[in-house]
PDB file of C-alpha atoms and ligand atoms in Angstrom:
ATOM      1  CA  MET A   9     -12.214 -87.809  -9.429  1.00 89.00           C
ATOM      2  CA  LEU A  10     -14.092 -85.265  -7.365  1.00 98.00           C
ATOM      3  CA  GLN A  11     -12.977 -81.674  -7.802  1.00 98.00           C
ATOM      4  CA  VAL A  12     -13.403 -78.726  -5.437  1.00 99.00           C
ATOM      5  CA  LEU A  13     -12.840 -75.218  -6.711  1.00 98.00           C
ATOM      6  CA  GLY A  14     -11.969 -72.818  -3.899  1.00 98.00           C
ATOM      7  CA  ARG A  15      -9.101 -71.520  -1.751  1.00 98.00           C
ATOM      8  CA  PRO A  16      -8.475 -73.436   1.516  1.00 98.00           C
ATOM      9  CA  ASN A  17      -8.828 -70.455   3.889  1.00 97.00           C
ATOM     10  CA  SER A  18     -12.505 -69.960   2.994  1.00 98.00           C
ATOM     11  CA  VAL A  19     -14.859 -71.205   5.701  1.00 98.00           C
ATOM     12  CA  ASN A  20     -17.248 -72.396   2.992  1.00 98.00           C
ATOM     13  CA  VAL A  21     -14.524 -74.417   1.259  1.00 98.00           C
ATOM     14  CA  GLN A  22     -13.455 -75.819   4.646  1.00 98.00           C
ATOM     15  CA  LYS A  23     -16.948 -77.254   5.216  1.00 98.00           C
ATOM     16  CA  VAL A  24     -16.656 -79.224   1.980  1.00 98.00           C
ATOM     17  CA  MET A  25     -13.060 -80.397   2.499  1.00 98.00           C
ATOM     18  CA  TRP A  26     -13.751 -81.539   6.078  1.00 98.00           C
ATOM     19  CA  CYS A  27     -16.877 -83.355   4.928  1.00 98.00           C
ATOM     20  CA  LEU A  28     -15.050 -85.132   2.092  1.00 98.00           C
ATOM     21  CA  ALA A  29     -12.309 -86.302   4.462  1.00 98.00           C
ATOM     22  CA  GLU A  30     -14.814 -87.624   7.021  1.00 98.00           C
ATOM     23  CA  LEU A  31     -16.554 -89.600   4.260  1.00 98.00           C
ATOM     24  CA  GLY A  32     -13.198 -91.112   3.252  1.00 98.00           C
ATOM     25  CA  LEU A  33     -13.215 -89.315  -0.101  1.00 98.00           C
ATOM     26  CA  THR A  34     -10.386 -87.487  -1.799  1.00 96.00           C
ATOM     27  CA  ALA A  35     -10.776 -84.552  -4.140  1.00 98.00           C
ATOM     28  CA  ASP A  36      -8.566 -82.479  -6.330  1.00 98.00           C
ATOM     29  CA  ARG A  37      -8.859 -78.926  -4.944  1.00 98.00           C
ATOM     30  CA  SER A  38      -7.909 -75.837  -6.992  1.00 98.00           C
ATOM     31  CA  ASP A  39      -7.086 -72.411  -5.567  1.00 98.00           C
ATOM     32  CA  ILE A  40      -9.862 -70.111  -6.800  1.00 98.00           C
ATOM     33  CA  GLY A  41     -11.168 -66.928  -5.202  1.00 98.00           C
ATOM     34  CA  GLY A  42      -9.649 -64.251  -2.981  1.00 97.00           C
ATOM     35  CA  ALA A  43      -6.088 -63.364  -4.011  1.00 96.00           C
ATOM     36  CA  PHE A  44      -6.099 -66.242  -6.524  1.00 98.00           C
ATOM     37  CA  GLY A  45      -9.075 -64.835  -8.449  1.00 98.00           C
ATOM     38  CA  GLY A  46     -10.600 -66.936 -11.209  1.00 98.00           C
ATOM     39  CA  ASN A  47     -14.124 -66.880  -9.833  1.00 98.00           C
ATOM     40  CA  ASP A  48     -15.081 -64.046 -12.185  1.00 98.00           C
ATOM     41  CA  ALA A  49     -13.760 -65.900 -15.257  1.00 98.00           C
ATOM     42  CA  ALA A  50     -16.291 -66.933 -17.880  1.00 98.00           C
ATOM     43  CA  ASP A  51     -15.587 -70.658 -17.501  1.00 98.00           C
ATOM     44  CA  TYR A  52     -16.068 -70.467 -13.727  1.00 98.00           C
ATOM     45  CA  LEU A  53     -19.262 -68.417 -14.050  1.00 98.00           C
ATOM     46  CA  GLY A  54     -20.502 -70.980 -16.578  1.00 98.00           C
ATOM     47  CA  MET A  55     -20.402 -73.559 -13.761  1.00 98.00           C
ATOM     48  CA  ASN A  56     -21.299 -71.243 -10.896  1.00 98.00           C
ATOM     49  CA  PRO A  57     -23.124 -68.088 -12.003  1.00 98.00           C
ATOM     50  CA  ASN A  58     -23.015 -66.853  -8.401  1.00 98.00           C
ATOM     51  CA  GLY A  59     -19.248 -66.321  -8.768  1.00 98.00           C
ATOM     52  CA  LYS A  60     -18.525 -67.503  -5.213  1.00 98.00           C
ATOM     53  CA  ILE A  61     -16.558 -70.440  -3.875  1.00 98.00           C
ATOM     54  CA  PRO A  62     -16.809 -73.403  -3.417  1.00 98.00           C
ATOM     55  CA  THR A  63     -17.951 -75.298  -6.496  1.00 99.00           C
ATOM     56  CA  LEU A  64     -17.992 -79.105  -6.514  1.00 99.00           C
ATOM     57  CA  ILE A  65     -17.524 -81.135  -9.707  1.00 98.00           C
ATOM     58  CA  ASP A  66     -18.466 -84.806  -9.502  1.00 98.00           C
ATOM     59  CA  GLY A  67     -18.122 -86.261 -12.989  1.00 98.00           C
ATOM     60  CA  ASP A  68     -20.594 -84.322 -15.133  1.00 97.00           C
ATOM     61  CA  TYR A  69     -22.460 -83.066 -12.052  1.00 98.00           C
ATOM     62  CA  VAL A  70     -21.714 -79.525 -10.844  1.00 98.00           C
ATOM     63  CA  LEU A  71     -22.962 -78.070  -7.542  1.00 98.00           C
ATOM     64  CA  TRP A  72     -22.423 -74.801  -5.663  1.00 98.00           C
ATOM     65  CA  GLU A  73     -23.557 -73.450  -2.271  1.00 98.00           C
ATOM     66  CA  SER A  74     -21.480 -75.035   0.492  1.00 98.00           C
ATOM     67  CA  ASN A  75     -24.333 -76.403   2.601  1.00 98.00           C
ATOM     68  CA  ALA A  76     -25.953 -77.934  -0.494  1.00 98.00           C
ATOM     69  CA  ILE A  77     -22.617 -79.574  -1.331  1.00 98.00           C
ATOM     70  CA  VAL A  78     -22.278 -80.991   2.205  1.00 98.00           C
ATOM     71  CA  ARG A  79     -25.822 -82.401   2.014  1.00 98.00           C
ATOM     72  CA  TYR A  80     -25.153 -83.899  -1.422  1.00 98.00           C
ATOM     73  CA  LEU A  81     -21.872 -85.537  -0.406  1.00 98.00           C
ATOM     74  CA  CYS A  82     -23.325 -87.038   2.784  1.00 98.00           C
ATOM     75  CA  ASP A  83     -26.340 -88.413   0.875  1.00 98.00           C
ATOM     76  CA  GLN A  84     -24.503 -89.634  -2.222  1.00 98.00           C
ATOM     77  CA  TYR A  85     -21.484 -91.156  -0.438  1.00 98.00           C
ATOM     78  CA  ARG A  86     -23.084 -92.327   2.790  1.00 95.00           C
ATOM     79  CA  ALA A  87     -20.790 -93.273   5.637  1.00 94.00           C
ATOM     80  CA  GLY A  88     -21.579 -93.558   9.343  1.00 93.00           C
ATOM     81  CA  HIS A  89     -24.416 -91.250  10.349  1.00 95.00           C
ATOM     82  CA  TRP A  90     -23.175 -88.237   8.380  1.00 98.00           C
ATOM     83  CA  TYR A  91     -26.439 -88.262   6.435  1.00 98.00           C
ATOM     84  CA  PRO A  92     -29.247 -88.461   9.033  1.00 98.00           C
ATOM     85  CA  ASP A  93     -31.034 -91.798   9.357  1.00 95.00           C
ATOM     86  CA  THR A  94     -34.629 -90.587   9.600  1.00 97.00           C
ATOM     87  CA  ALA A  95     -36.747 -87.780   8.126  1.00 98.00           C
ATOM     88  CA  GLN A  96     -37.030 -86.243  11.589  1.00 98.00           C
ATOM     89  CA  GLN A  97     -33.269 -86.270  12.141  1.00 98.00           C
ATOM     90  CA  LEU A  98     -32.852 -84.840   8.651  1.00 98.00           C
ATOM     91  CA  GLY A  99     -35.282 -82.075   9.577  1.00 98.00           C
ATOM     92  CA  HIS A 100     -33.221 -81.177  12.636  1.00 98.00           C
ATOM     93  CA  ALA A 101     -29.946 -81.313  10.674  1.00 98.00           C
ATOM     94  CA  ASN A 102     -31.355 -78.951   8.064  1.00 98.00           C
ATOM     95  CA  GLN A 103     -32.740 -76.710  10.768  1.00 98.00           C
ATOM     96  CA  TRP A 104     -29.324 -76.181  12.368  1.00 98.00           C
ATOM     97  CA  MET A 105     -27.519 -75.895   9.012  1.00 98.00           C
ATOM     98  CA  ASP A 106     -29.999 -73.274   7.778  1.00 98.00           C
ATOM     99  CA  TRP A 107     -29.874 -71.494  11.131  1.00 98.00           C
ATOM    100  CA  TYR A 108     -26.104 -71.195  10.858  1.00 98.00           C
ATOM    101  CA  GLN A 109     -26.393 -69.802   7.335  1.00 97.00           C
ATOM    102  CA  THR A 110     -29.163 -67.304   8.040  1.00 98.00           C
ATOM    103  CA  ALA A 111     -28.345 -66.252  11.627  1.00 98.00           C
ATOM    104  CA  LEU A 112     -24.772 -66.811  12.769  1.00 98.00           C
ATOM    105  CA  HIS A 113     -22.852 -66.548   9.502  1.00 98.00           C
ATOM    106  CA  ARG A 114     -23.403 -62.794   9.015  1.00 98.00           C
ATOM    107  CA  PRO A 115     -22.097 -61.533  12.391  1.00 98.00           C
ATOM    108  CA  MET A 116     -19.312 -64.156  12.338  1.00 98.00           C
ATOM    109  CA  THR A 117     -18.237 -62.781   8.954  1.00 98.00           C
ATOM    110  CA  THR A 118     -18.210 -59.222  10.333  1.00 98.00           C
ATOM    111  CA  LEU A 119     -16.078 -60.345  13.264  1.00 98.00           C
ATOM    112  CA  PHE A 120     -13.667 -62.289  11.047  1.00 98.00           C
ATOM    113  CA  TRP A 121     -13.209 -59.455   8.557  1.00 98.00           C
ATOM    114  CA  GLN A 122     -12.761 -56.868  11.290  1.00 98.00           C
ATOM    115  CA  LEU A 123     -10.335 -58.872  13.450  1.00 98.00           C
ATOM    116  CA  ILE A 124      -8.404 -60.825  10.808  1.00 97.00           C
ATOM    117  CA  ARG A 125      -8.612 -58.915   7.539  1.00 96.00           C
ATOM    118  CA  THR A 126      -8.641 -55.310   8.780  1.00 98.00           C
ATOM    119  CA  SER A 127      -5.613 -53.566  10.265  1.00 97.00           C
ATOM    120  CA  PRO A 128      -5.994 -52.355  13.879  1.00 96.00           C
ATOM    121  CA  GLU A 129      -5.863 -48.723  12.630  1.00 97.00           C
ATOM    122  CA  GLN A 130      -8.763 -49.281  10.233  1.00 97.00           C
ATOM    123  CA  ARG A 131     -10.831 -51.460  12.597  1.00 97.00           C
ATOM    124  CA  ASP A 132     -14.381 -50.410  13.451  1.00 98.00           C
ATOM    125  CA  GLN A 133     -14.503 -51.254  17.172  1.00 97.00           C
ATOM    126  CA  ALA A 134     -18.244 -50.574  17.394  1.00 98.00           C
ATOM    127  CA  ALA A 135     -18.853 -53.147  14.632  1.00 98.00           C
ATOM    128  CA  VAL A 136     -16.590 -55.634  16.472  1.00 98.00           C
ATOM    129  CA  ASP A 137     -18.405 -55.131  19.789  1.00 98.00           C
ATOM    130  CA  SER A 138     -21.805 -55.434  18.172  1.00 98.00           C
ATOM    131  CA  ALA A 139     -20.823 -58.593  16.236  1.00 98.00           C
ATOM    132  CA  ILE A 140     -19.400 -60.214  19.404  1.00 98.00           C
ATOM    133  CA  LYS A 141     -22.660 -59.506  21.232  1.00 98.00           C
ATOM    134  CA  GLU A 142     -24.803 -60.861  18.403  1.00 98.00           C
ATOM    135  CA  CYS A 143     -22.657 -63.972  17.901  1.00 98.00           C
ATOM    136  CA  ALA A 144     -22.559 -64.643  21.652  1.00 98.00           C
ATOM    137  CA  GLY A 145     -26.362 -64.679  21.746  1.00 98.00           C
ATOM    138  CA  PHE A 146     -26.470 -67.242  18.930  1.00 98.00           C
ATOM    139  CA  TRP A 147     -23.661 -69.401  20.384  1.00 98.00           C
ATOM    140  CA  LYS A 148     -25.516 -69.350  23.720  1.00 98.00           C
ATOM    141  CA  MET A 149     -28.516 -70.926  21.984  1.00 98.00           C
ATOM    142  CA  LEU A 150     -26.295 -73.703  20.682  1.00 98.00           C
ATOM    143  CA  ASP A 151     -24.639 -74.093  24.093  1.00 98.00           C
ATOM    144  CA  HIS A 152     -28.081 -74.648  25.594  1.00 98.00           C
ATOM    145  CA  HIS A 153     -28.917 -77.238  22.894  1.00 98.00           C
ATOM    146  CA  LEU A 154     -25.633 -79.080  23.519  1.00 98.00           C
ATOM    147  CA  ALA A 155     -26.033 -79.171  27.307  1.00 98.00           C
ATOM    148  CA  ASP A 156     -27.457 -82.719  27.200  1.00 97.00           C
ATOM    149  CA  ARG A 157     -25.988 -84.142  23.974  1.00 98.00           C
ATOM    150  CA  ASP A 158     -22.502 -84.701  22.544  1.00 98.00           C
ATOM    151  CA  TYR A 159     -23.282 -83.550  19.002  1.00 98.00           C
ATOM    152  CA  ILE A 160     -25.993 -81.544  17.332  1.00 98.00           C
ATOM    153  CA  LEU A 161     -28.210 -84.540  16.545  1.00 98.00           C
ATOM    154  CA  GLY A 162     -27.390 -86.430  19.738  1.00 97.00           C
ATOM    155  CA  ASP A 163     -24.712 -89.025  20.323  1.00 95.00           C
ATOM    156  CA  HIS A 164     -23.113 -89.072  16.860  1.00 97.00           C
ATOM    157  CA  LEU A 165     -21.641 -86.586  14.446  1.00 97.00           C
ATOM    158  CA  SER A 166     -23.653 -85.687  11.364  1.00 98.00           C
ATOM    159  CA  MET A 167     -23.668 -83.142   8.586  1.00 98.00           C
ATOM    160  CA  ALA A 168     -25.408 -80.778  11.043  1.00 98.00           C
ATOM    161  CA  ASP A 169     -22.096 -80.357  12.903  1.00 98.00           C
ATOM    162  CA  ILE A 170     -20.157 -79.288   9.798  1.00 98.00           C
ATOM    163  CA  PRO A 171     -21.073 -75.614   9.185  1.00 98.00           C
ATOM    164  CA  LEU A 172     -21.276 -74.807  12.899  1.00 98.00           C
ATOM    165  CA  GLY A 173     -18.096 -76.792  13.580  1.00 98.00           C
ATOM    166  CA  CYS A 174     -16.174 -74.695  11.043  1.00 98.00           C
ATOM    167  CA  ALA A 175     -17.498 -71.471  12.551  1.00 98.00           C
ATOM    168  CA  ALA A 176     -16.692 -72.704  16.087  1.00 98.00           C
ATOM    169  CA  TYR A 177     -12.967 -72.866  15.259  1.00 98.00           C
ATOM    170  CA  ARG A 178     -13.031 -69.204  14.300  1.00 98.00           C
ATOM    171  CA  TRP A 179     -15.080 -68.238  17.351  1.00 98.00           C
ATOM    172  CA  HIS A 180     -12.630 -69.938  19.720  1.00 98.00           C
ATOM    173  CA  SER A 181      -9.465 -68.831  17.885  1.00 97.00           C
ATOM    174  CA  MET A 182      -9.917 -65.102  17.383  1.00 98.00           C
ATOM    175  CA  ASN A 183      -8.564 -62.749  20.020  1.00 96.00           C
ATOM    176  CA  PHE A 184     -11.401 -61.258  22.108  1.00 96.00           C
ATOM    177  CA  GLU A 185     -13.158 -62.004  25.368  1.00 95.00           C
ATOM    178  CA  ARG A 186     -15.715 -64.791  24.981  1.00 96.00           C
ATOM    179  CA  PRO A 187     -18.513 -65.597  27.410  1.00 96.00           C
ATOM    180  CA  GLY A 188     -18.090 -68.975  29.153  1.00 96.00           C
ATOM    181  CA  LEU A 189     -20.245 -71.484  27.244  1.00 98.00           C
ATOM    182  CA  PRO A 190     -19.123 -74.881  28.605  1.00 98.00           C
ATOM    183  CA  ALA A 191     -21.270 -77.243  26.497  1.00 98.00           C
ATOM    184  CA  LEU A 192     -20.252 -75.423  23.328  1.00 98.00           C
ATOM    185  CA  LYS A 193     -16.592 -75.596  24.347  1.00 98.00           C
ATOM    186  CA  ASN A 194     -16.834 -79.350  25.106  1.00 98.00           C
ATOM    187  CA  TRP A 195     -18.500 -80.039  21.742  1.00 98.00           C
ATOM    188  CA  TRP A 196     -15.855 -78.001  19.943  1.00 98.00           C
ATOM    189  CA  THR A 197     -13.066 -79.796  21.867  1.00 98.00           C
ATOM    190  CA  ARG A 198     -14.502 -83.177  20.778  1.00 98.00           C
ATOM    191  CA  ILE A 199     -14.594 -82.022  17.160  1.00 98.00           C
ATOM    192  CA  SER A 200     -11.090 -80.536  17.302  1.00 98.00           C
ATOM    193  CA  GLU A 201      -9.658 -83.941  18.172  1.00 98.00           C
ATOM    194  CA  ARG A 202     -10.644 -85.244  14.702  1.00 98.00           C
ATOM    195  CA  PRO A 203      -7.736 -85.462  12.233  1.00 98.00           C
ATOM    196  CA  ALA A 204      -9.970 -84.459   9.274  1.00 98.00           C
ATOM    197  CA  TYR A 205     -11.029 -81.304  11.117  1.00 98.00           C
ATOM    198  CA  GLN A 206      -7.454 -80.501  12.127  1.00 98.00           C
ATOM    199  CA  THR A 207      -6.263 -80.852   8.523  1.00 98.00           C
ATOM    200  CA  HIS A 208      -8.976 -78.881   6.767  1.00 98.00           C
ATOM    201  CA  VAL A 209     -10.429 -76.453   9.315  1.00 98.00           C
ATOM    202  CA  MET A 210      -7.794 -75.693  11.969  1.00 98.00           C
ATOM    203  CA  LEU A 211      -5.697 -73.598   9.600  1.00 98.00           C
ATOM    204  CA  PRO A 212      -4.120 -70.195  10.230  1.00 97.00           C
ATOM    205  CA  LEU A 213      -6.797 -67.499  10.044  1.00 97.00           C
ATOM    206  CA  THR A 214      -6.012 -65.340   7.023  1.00 95.00           C
TER     207      THR A 214
HETATM  208  N1  LIG B  17     -23.628 -69.066   0.399  1.00 85.21           N
HETATM  209  C1  LIG B  17     -22.381 -69.347  -0.279  1.00 85.21           C
HETATM  210  C2  LIG B  17     -21.394 -68.273   0.067  1.00 85.21           C
HETATM  211  C3  LIG B  17     -20.113 -68.443  -0.695  1.00 85.21           C
HETATM  212  C4  LIG B  17     -19.140 -67.311  -0.402  1.00 85.21           C
HETATM  213  O1  LIG B  17     -19.547 -66.184  -0.060  1.00 85.21           O
HETATM  214  N2  LIG B  17     -17.856 -67.613  -0.528  1.00 85.21           N
HETATM  215  C5  LIG B  17     -16.857 -66.594  -0.332  1.00 85.21           C
HETATM  216  C6  LIG B  17     -15.648 -67.186   0.390  1.00 85.21           C
HETATM  217  S1  LIG B  17     -16.027 -67.773   2.016  1.00 85.21           S
HETATM  218  C7  LIG B  17     -16.384 -66.085  -1.683  1.00 85.21           C
HETATM  219  O2  LIG B  17     -16.586 -66.719  -2.702  1.00 85.21           O
HETATM  220  N3  LIG B  17     -15.746 -64.916  -1.673  1.00 85.21           N
HETATM  221  C8  LIG B  17     -15.195 -64.353  -2.860  1.00 85.21           C
HETATM  222  C9  LIG B  17     -13.782 -64.784  -3.095  1.00 85.21           C
HETATM  223  O3  LIG B  17     -13.249 -65.628  -2.366  1.00 85.21           O
HETATM  224  O4  LIG B  17     -13.187 -64.280  -4.050  1.00 85.21           O
HETATM  225  C10 LIG B  17     -21.882 -70.737   0.144  1.00 85.21           C
HETATM  226  O5  LIG B  17     -22.161 -71.121   1.283  1.00 85.21           O
HETATM  227  O6  LIG B  17     -21.229 -71.419  -0.653  1.00 85.21           O
END
C-alpha cells in the first residue's frame, strides 16, 4: 500500500494526491505538518531530513520533494501520457515543472499566506500588490504558451500540468483582481472538470 505523509490543504501534498488519483492508484494519507505537527519528530526526520511535507512511502522506498514524487509515480505506474512519451517531451515537462518551482511558487506562496493565512489587520498590502504583479507576469507567460494547445505538452494531460494545475486553482480562487488571461482560464477550466482534481485540489483554502 502506498502511503503519503502530509496534510490535505498543502499544495505540495495536493500535487501528489491528484497524481495518484489520475494514475488510478490509492494511498493511505496521514495528516502531518501544519497544525497536525509530526514533521519535526525523529521518525519523520529519519525518512525526510528536510522536515517538510509530503513524503511518499512505496514499500521500502521513501521519497520526498513533491515534484520528484510526481515524476516517480508517473514513471513507475505509467498510465495514459502522464509520463511523457519521448525524451524531448520529458524535457519540456521538466522545464515547466522546474519553472513552476523556481519562479511562480515563491510569489504564489506570498499571495496565499497574505490573503488566506493573515488577518486583514495584519496584511501587508504592498507585499500582496507586488506578489500579484509578479505572479501575473509568470501566468501571462503560461497563457501565451497555452494559446495554441490544450495542455502544457500539447493535446494531452501530463505530469507537467500537475504543479501548475494546483497553483492555478489558488490563483483563480483567491479574492483579488486578476488580469484577463483567456488561454490560461480555458486550460484551468478543462482541468477543473476532472473528478480527481475536484477531489484533491479544489478544497477550501485554509
Ligand atoms: N520543495 C518542497 C516543499 C515542501 C514544503 O515546503 N511543504 C510545506 C507545505 S506546502 C511544509 O512542509 N510546511 C511545513 C508544515 O506544513 O508544517 C516540496 O515541493 O515538496
